[in-house]
């Protein structure tokens, strides 16, 4: 379902210097597979996720994804229009931070993610309530704007926005970093359910325990591990 071939990402920094955190990366994943990306700070974990999501344009290489909408498509070269469609329907990226939409309630932020698919806001809200409940967001918060929510609440809203879509390819950037143990368990349970339903998960995790509970393989970017 996903084949990453010879992926490189180079950044130009000051004085004509460059850094290249991703160099000739290869991996492939079948349906329901999952990998965790591990490695020291600055080793390129988030950059890999951002290249897959096309937040970053890769410098070289290809990211072949077997999409529902277009069949096999190279995400590194797909058109903006294709990327927007793929992100709407089948690819989701959960960052650590929630970008709040002013004056939209928490419930509608989450429901709005599937509105393009079902075009019925009431039906979307029913699904949004279900996922918010499963992620432990108290009902009294559903009608509020999330700008003032706690870090852990914002992180769960971010997760709810992605998980409600049941994406085929889910990219997670430290999705449980601000959560306590019981919330982490709820998230792990939901992610495993999605994985069993066929979602491919690629994630960077805050702790090894969470990562090991979710992933089948680890892509370790630690220099000594990478050279083995
Ligand atoms: N937009 C950017 N412009 C310039 N340099 C960048 C950019 N994004 C990332 N980098 C650099 O690329 C390298 C890899 O960054 P990245 O965020 O992918 O690492 P990471 O492994 O996720 O780190 P951490 O564990 O600290 O989050 C770092 O040296 C970083 O400074």
Coordinates of C-alpha atoms in Angstrom, one line a residue, residues 3-8 25 58 60-64 74-77:
X3 CA 6.4 2.2 -1.0
X4 CA 9.0 4.8 -0.1
X5 CA 12.0 4.6 -2.4
X6 CA 15.2 6.6 -2.1
X7 CA 13.6 9.4 -0.2
X8 CA 15.8 12.5 0.6
X25 CA 15.2 6.2 2.9
X58 CA 10.9 15.8 -0.6
X60 CA 14.5 13.3 -4.1
X61 CA 12.9 9.9 -4.2
X62 CA 9.3 8.7 -4.4
X63 CA 6.5 7.9 -2.1
X64 CA 4.2 5.5 -3.9
X74 CA 3.5 9.2 -6.1
X75 CA 2.8 11.6 -3.2
X76 CA 6.1 13.3 -3.8
X77 CA 5.0 14.5 -7.2

